[in-house]
PDB file of C-alpha atoms and ligand atoms in Angstrom:
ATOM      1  CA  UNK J 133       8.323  16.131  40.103  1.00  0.00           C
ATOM      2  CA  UNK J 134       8.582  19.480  38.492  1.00  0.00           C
ATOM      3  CA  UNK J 135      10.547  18.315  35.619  1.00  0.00           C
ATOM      4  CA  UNK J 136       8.569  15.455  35.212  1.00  0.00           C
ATOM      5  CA  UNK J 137       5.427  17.919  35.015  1.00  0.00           C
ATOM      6  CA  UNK J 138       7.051  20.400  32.773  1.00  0.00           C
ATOM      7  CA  UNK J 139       8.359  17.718  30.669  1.00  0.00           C
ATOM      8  CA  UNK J 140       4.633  16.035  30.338  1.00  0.00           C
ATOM      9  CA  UNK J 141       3.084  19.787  29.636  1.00  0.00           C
ATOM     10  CA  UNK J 142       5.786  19.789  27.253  1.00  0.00           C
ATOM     11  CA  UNK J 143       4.906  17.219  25.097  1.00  0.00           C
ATOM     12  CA  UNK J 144       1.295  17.554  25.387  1.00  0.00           C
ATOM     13  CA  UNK J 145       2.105  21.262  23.850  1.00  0.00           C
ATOM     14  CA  UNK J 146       4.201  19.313  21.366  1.00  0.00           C
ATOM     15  CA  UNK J 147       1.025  16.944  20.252  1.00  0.00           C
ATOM     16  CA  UNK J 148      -1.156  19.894  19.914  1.00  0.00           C
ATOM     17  CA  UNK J 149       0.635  22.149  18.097  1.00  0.00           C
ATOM     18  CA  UNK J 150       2.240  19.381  15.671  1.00  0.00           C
ATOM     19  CA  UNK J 151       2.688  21.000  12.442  1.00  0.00           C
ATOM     20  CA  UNK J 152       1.173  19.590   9.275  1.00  0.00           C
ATOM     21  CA  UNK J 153       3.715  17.006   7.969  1.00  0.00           C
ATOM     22  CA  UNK J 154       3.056  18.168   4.226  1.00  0.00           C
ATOM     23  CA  UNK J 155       3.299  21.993   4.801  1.00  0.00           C
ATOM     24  CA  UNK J 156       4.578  22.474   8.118  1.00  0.00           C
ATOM     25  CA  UNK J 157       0.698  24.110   9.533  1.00  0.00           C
ATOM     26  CA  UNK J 158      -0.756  23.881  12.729  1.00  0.00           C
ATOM     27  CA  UNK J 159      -3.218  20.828  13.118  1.00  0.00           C
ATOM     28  CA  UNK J 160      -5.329  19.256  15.172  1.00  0.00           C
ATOM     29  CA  UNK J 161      -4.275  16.947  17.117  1.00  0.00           C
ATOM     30  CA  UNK J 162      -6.700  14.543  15.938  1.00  0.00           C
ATOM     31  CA  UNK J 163      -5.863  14.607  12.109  1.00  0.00           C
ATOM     32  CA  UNK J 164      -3.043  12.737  10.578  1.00  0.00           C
ATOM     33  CA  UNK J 165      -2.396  16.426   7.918  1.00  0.00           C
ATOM     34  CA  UNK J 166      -3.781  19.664   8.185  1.00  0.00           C
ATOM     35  CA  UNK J 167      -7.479  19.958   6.419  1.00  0.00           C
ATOM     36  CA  UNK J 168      -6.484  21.534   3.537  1.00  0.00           C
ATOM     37  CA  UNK J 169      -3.862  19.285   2.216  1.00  0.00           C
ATOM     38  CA  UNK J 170      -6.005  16.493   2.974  1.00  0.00           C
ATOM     39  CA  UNK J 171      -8.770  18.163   0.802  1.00  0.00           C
ATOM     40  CA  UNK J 172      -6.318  19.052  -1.724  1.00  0.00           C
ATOM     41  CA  UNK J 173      -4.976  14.922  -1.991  1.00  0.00           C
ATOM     42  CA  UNK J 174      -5.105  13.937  -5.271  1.00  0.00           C
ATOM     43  CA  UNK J 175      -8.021  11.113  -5.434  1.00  0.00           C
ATOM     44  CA  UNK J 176      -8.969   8.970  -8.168  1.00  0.00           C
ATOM     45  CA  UNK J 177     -12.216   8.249  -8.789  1.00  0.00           C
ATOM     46  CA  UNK J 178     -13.422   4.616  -7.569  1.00  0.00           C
ATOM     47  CA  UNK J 179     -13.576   2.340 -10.776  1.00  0.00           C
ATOM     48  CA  UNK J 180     -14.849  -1.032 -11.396  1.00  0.00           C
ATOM     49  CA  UNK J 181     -13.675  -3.269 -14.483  1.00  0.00           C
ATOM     50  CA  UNK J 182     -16.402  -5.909 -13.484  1.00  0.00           C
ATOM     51  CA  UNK J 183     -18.470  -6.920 -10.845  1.00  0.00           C
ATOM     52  CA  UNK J 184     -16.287  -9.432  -9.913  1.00  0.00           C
ATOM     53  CA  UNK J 185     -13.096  -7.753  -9.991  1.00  0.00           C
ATOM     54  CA  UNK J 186     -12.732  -4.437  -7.997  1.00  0.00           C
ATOM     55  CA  UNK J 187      -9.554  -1.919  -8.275  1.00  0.00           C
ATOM     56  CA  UNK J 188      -9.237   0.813  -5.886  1.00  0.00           C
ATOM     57  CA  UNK J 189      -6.248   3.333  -5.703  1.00  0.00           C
ATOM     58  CA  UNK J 190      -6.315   5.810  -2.844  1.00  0.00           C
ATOM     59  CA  UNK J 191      -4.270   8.795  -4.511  1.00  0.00           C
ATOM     60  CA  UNK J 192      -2.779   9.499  -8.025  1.00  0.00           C
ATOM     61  CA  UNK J 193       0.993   9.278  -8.201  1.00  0.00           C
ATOM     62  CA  UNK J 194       1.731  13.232  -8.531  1.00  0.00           C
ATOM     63  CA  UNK J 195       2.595  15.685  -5.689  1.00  0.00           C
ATOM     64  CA  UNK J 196       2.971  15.497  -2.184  1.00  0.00           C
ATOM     65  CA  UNK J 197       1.941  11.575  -2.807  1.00  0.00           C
ATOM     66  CA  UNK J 198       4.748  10.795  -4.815  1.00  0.00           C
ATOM     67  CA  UNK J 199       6.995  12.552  -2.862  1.00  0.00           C
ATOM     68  CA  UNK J 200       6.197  10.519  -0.270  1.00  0.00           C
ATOM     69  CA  UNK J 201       6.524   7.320  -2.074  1.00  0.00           C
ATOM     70  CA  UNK J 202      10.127   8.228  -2.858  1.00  0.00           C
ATOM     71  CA  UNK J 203      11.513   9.113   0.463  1.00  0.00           C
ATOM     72  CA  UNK J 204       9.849   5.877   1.236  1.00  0.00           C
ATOM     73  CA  UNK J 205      11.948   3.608  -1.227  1.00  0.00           C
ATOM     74  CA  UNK J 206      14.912   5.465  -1.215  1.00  0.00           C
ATOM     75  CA  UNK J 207      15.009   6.731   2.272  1.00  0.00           C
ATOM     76  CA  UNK J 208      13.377   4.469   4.007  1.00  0.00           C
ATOM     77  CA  UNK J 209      11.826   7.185   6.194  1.00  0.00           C
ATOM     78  CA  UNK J 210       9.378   5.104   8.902  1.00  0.00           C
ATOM     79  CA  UNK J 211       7.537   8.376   9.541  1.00  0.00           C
ATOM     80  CA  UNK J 212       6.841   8.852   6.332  1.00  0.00           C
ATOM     81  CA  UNK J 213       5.562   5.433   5.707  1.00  0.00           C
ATOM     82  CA  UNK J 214       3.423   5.476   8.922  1.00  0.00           C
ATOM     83  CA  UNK J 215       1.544   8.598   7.137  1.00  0.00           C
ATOM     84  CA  UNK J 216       1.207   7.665   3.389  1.00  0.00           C
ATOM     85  CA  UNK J 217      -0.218   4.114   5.159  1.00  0.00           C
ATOM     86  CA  UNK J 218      -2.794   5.890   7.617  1.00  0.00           C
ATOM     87  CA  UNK J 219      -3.816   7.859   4.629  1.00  0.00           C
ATOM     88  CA  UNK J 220      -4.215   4.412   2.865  1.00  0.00           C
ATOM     89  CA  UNK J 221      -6.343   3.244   5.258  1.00  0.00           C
ATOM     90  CA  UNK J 222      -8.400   6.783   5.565  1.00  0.00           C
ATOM     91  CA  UNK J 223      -9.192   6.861   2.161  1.00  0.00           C
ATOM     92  CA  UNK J 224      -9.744   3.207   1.283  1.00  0.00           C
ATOM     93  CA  UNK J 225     -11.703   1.771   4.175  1.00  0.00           C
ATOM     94  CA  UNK J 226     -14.995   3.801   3.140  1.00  0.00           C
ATOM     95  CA  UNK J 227     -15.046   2.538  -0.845  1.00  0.00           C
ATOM     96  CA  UNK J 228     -14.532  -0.884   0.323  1.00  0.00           C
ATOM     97  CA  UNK J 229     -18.041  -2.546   0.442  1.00  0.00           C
ATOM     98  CA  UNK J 230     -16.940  -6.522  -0.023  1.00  0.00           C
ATOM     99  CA  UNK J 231     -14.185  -7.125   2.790  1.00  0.00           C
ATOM    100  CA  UNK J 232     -11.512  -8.995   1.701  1.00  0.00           C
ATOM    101  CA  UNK J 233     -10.038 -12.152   4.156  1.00  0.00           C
ATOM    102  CA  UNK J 234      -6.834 -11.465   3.726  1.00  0.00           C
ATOM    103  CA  UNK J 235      -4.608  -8.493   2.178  1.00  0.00           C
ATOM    104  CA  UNK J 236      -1.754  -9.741  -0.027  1.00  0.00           C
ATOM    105  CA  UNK J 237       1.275  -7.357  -0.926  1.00  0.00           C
ATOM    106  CA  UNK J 238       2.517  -8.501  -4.063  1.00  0.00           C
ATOM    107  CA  UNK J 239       6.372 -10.093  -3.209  1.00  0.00           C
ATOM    108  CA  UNK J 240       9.764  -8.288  -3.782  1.00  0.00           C
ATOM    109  CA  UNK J 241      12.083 -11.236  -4.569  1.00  0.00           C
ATOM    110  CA  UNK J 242      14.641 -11.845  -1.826  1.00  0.00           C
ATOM    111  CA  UNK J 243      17.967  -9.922  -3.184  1.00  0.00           C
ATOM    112  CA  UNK J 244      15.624  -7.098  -4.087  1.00  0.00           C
ATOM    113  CA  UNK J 245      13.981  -7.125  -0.082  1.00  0.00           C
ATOM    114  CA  UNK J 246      17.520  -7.654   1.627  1.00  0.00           C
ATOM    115  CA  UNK J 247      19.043  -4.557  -0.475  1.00  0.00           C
ATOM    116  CA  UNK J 248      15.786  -2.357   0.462  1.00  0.00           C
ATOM    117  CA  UNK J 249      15.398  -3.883   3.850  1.00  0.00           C
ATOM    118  CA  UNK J 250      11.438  -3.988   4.110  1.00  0.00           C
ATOM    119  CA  UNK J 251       8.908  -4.212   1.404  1.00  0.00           C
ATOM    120  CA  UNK J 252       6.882  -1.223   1.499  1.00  0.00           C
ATOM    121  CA  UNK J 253       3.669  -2.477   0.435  1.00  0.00           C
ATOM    122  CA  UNK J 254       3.367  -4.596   3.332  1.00  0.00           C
ATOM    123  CA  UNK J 255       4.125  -1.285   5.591  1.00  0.00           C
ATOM    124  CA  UNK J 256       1.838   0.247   3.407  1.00  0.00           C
ATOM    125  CA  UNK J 257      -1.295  -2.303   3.878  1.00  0.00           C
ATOM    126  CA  UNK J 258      -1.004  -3.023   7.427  1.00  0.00           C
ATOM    127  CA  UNK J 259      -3.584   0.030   8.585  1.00  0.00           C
ATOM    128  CA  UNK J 260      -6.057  -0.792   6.490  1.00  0.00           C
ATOM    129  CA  UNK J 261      -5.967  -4.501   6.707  1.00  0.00           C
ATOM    130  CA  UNK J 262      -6.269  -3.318  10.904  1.00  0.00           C
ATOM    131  CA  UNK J 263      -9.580  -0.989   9.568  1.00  0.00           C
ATOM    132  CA  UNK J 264     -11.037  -3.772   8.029  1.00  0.00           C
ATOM    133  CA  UNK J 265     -10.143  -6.166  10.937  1.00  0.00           C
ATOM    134  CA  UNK J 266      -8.420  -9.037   8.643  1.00  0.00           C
ATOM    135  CA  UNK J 267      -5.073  -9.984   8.510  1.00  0.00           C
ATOM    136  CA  UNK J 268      -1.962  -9.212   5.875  1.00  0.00           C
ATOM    137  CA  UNK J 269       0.685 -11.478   5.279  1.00  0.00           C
ATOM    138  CA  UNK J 270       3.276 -11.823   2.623  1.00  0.00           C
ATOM    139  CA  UNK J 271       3.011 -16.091   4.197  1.00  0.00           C
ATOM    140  CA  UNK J 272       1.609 -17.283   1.077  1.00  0.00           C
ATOM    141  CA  UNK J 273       3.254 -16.017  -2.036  1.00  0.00           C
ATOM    142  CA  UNK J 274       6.783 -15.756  -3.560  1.00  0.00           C
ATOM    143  CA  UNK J 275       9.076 -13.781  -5.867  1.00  0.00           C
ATOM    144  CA  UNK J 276      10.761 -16.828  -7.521  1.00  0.00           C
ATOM    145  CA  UNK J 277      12.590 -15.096 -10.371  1.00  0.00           C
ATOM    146  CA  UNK J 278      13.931 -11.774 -10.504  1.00  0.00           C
ATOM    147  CA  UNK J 279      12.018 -10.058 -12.978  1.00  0.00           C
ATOM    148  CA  UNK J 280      13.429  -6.884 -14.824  1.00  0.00           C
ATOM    149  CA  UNK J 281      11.279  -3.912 -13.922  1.00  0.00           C
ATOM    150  CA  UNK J 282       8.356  -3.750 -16.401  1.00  0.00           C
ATOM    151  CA  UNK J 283       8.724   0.013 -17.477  1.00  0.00           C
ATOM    152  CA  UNK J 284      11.925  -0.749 -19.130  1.00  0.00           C
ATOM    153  CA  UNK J 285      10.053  -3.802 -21.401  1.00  0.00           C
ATOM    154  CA  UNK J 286       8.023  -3.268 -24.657  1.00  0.00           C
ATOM    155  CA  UNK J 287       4.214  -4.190 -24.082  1.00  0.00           C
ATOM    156  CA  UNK J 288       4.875  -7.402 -25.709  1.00  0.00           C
ATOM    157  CA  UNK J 289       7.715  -8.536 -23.265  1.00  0.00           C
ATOM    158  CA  UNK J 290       5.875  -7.647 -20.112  1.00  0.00           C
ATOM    159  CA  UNK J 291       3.673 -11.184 -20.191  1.00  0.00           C
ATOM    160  CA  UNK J 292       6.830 -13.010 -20.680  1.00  0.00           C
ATOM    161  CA  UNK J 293       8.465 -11.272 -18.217  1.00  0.00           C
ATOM    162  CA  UNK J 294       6.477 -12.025 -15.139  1.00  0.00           C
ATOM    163  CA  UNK J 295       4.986 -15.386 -16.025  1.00  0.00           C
ATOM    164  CA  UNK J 296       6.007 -18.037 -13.620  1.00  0.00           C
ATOM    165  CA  UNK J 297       8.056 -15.228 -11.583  1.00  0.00           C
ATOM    166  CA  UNK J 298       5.797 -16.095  -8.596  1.00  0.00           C
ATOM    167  CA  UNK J 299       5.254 -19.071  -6.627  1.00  0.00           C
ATOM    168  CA  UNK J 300       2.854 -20.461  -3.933  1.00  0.00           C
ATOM    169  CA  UNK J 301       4.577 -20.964  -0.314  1.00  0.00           C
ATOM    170  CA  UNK J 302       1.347 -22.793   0.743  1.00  0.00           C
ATOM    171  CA  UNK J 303      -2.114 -23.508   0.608  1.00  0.00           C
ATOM    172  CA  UNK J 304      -4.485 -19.999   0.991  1.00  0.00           C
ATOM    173  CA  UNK J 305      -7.293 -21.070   3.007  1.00  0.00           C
ATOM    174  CA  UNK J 306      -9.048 -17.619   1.884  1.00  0.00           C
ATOM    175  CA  UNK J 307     -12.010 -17.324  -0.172  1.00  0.00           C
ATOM    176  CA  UNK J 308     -10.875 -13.433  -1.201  1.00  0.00           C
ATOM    177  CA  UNK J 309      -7.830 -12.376  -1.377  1.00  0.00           C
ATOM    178  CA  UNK J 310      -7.107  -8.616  -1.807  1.00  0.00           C
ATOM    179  CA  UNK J 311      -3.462  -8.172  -3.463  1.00  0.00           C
ATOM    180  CA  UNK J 312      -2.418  -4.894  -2.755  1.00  0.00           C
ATOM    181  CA  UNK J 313       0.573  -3.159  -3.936  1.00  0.00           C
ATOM    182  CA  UNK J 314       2.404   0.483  -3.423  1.00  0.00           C
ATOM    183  CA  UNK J 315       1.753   2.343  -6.883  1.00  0.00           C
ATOM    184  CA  UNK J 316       0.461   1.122 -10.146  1.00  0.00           C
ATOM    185  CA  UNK J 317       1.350  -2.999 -10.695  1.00  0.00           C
ATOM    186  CA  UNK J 318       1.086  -3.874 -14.734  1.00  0.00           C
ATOM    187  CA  UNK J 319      -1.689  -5.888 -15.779  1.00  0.00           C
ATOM    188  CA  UNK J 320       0.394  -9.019 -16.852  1.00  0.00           C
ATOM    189  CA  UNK J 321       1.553  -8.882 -13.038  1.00  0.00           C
ATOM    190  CA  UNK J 322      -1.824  -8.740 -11.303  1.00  0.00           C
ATOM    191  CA  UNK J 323      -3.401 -11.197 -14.507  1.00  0.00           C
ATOM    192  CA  UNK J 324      -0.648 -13.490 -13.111  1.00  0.00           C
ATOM    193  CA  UNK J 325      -1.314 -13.235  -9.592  1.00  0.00           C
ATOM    194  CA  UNK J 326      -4.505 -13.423 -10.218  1.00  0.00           C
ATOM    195  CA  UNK J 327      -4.727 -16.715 -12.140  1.00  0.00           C
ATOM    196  CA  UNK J 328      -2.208 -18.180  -9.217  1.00  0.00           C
ATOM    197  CA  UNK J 329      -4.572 -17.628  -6.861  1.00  0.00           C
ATOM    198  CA  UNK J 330      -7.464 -18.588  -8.274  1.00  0.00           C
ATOM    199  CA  UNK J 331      -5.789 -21.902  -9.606  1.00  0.00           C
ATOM    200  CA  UNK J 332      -5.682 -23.074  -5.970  1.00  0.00           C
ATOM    201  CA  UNK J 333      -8.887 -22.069  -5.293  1.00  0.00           C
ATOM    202  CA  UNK J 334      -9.583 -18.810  -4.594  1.00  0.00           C
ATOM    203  CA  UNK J 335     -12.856 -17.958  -5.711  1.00  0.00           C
ATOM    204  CA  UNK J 336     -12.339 -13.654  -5.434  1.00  0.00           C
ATOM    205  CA  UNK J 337      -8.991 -11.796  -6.196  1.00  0.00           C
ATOM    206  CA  UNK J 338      -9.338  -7.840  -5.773  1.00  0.00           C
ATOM    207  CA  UNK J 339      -6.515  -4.829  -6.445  1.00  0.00           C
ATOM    208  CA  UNK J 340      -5.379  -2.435  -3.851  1.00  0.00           C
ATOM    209  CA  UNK J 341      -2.766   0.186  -4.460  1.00  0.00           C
ATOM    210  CA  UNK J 342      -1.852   3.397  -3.224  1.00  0.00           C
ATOM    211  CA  UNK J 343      -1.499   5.454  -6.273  1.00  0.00           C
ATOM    212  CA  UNK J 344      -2.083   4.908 -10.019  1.00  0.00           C
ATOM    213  CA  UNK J 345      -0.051   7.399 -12.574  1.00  0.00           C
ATOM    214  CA  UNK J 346      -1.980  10.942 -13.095  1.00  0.00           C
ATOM    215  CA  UNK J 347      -3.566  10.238 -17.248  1.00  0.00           C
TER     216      UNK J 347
HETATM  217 ZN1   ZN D 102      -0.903  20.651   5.606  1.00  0.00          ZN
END
């Protein structure tokens, strides 16, 4: 009994005085990081290109966000997923005024998955798509060709690159689809998603990502 107690007042003394995972401060218990770091995120502004068409990115990729990021990919660190996606979901859910009916993380292909293990941008979406109470699935659309990462591709190559590299697994019975993805995905990937989706009948496609490169 007196173990069990000390052990309880324990971790209750543990949860309070959890330092800030960024810097290592005291915080609340309440708050994912300690107030200043999460004032001090870096945050685009919200941008439109058209009506019809909405990109949001939560953070710029720069310091501690793509920090983060990388211990993500390369380390596969599940606590530090868990945070960069509850910061998703904190800084998205307000600047989202059309829900989506379904978030869609754009596909790894298979080899690429199996060598990493998970794909990160479905880690990544799952708290927001829970905020905004619809689901996430990666159910509907595949990776069918391996493409060669698009930074190391002249402009020109990029289109080439990724068209026909993905594949519908079946039907979307979603009017908008949100595709979401970790950091910036190039416009010939998202143009192709797009037009996927919209050929089989989706009327709204919108762009989630967690960050977008610091211009
Ligand atoms: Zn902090």
């Amino acid at each position: 009994m007196y173990s069990w107690a000390m052990t309880l007042k324990q971790q209750c003394s543990t949860l309070w005085h959890s330092p800030c995972p960024l810097c290592q401060a005291q915080r609340p218990l309440n708050q994912l990081i300690c107030s200043a770091c999460w004032a001090a995120l870096p945050t685009p502004p919200a941008f439109t290109l058209d009506p019809d068409f909405t990109v949001l990115y939560a953070f710029y990729y720069t310091a501690p966000i793509r920090e983060l990021i990388l211990k993500i990919k390369f380390a596969h660190s599940l606590a530090d997923t868990q945070l960069l996606a509850q910061l998703i979901a904190l800084r998205l859910t307000p600047q989202i005024q059309d829900k989506p009916d379904i978030i869609i993380p754009v596909p790894l292909h298979q080899q690429r998955l199996r060598k990493r293990g998970f794909n990160q941008a479905l880690e990544l979406a799952k708290p927001l798509a829970n905020a905004l109470d619809c689901p996430v699935s990666t159910a509907f659309i595949q990776r069918i060709k391996a493409t060669k990462a698009q930074s190391s591709l002249p402009a020109a190559e990029r289109m080439h690159n990724v068209q026909q590299a993905f594949a519908l697994l079946q039907p979307i019975p979603y009017r908008h689809v949100a595709l979401f993805d970790d950091v910036l995905t190039t416009g010939a990937t998202l143009g192709t998603l797009k037009q996927l989706l919209q050929t089989h009948g989706v009327e709204r496609v919108d762009f989630y990502a967690c960050a977008r490169p610091l211009l």
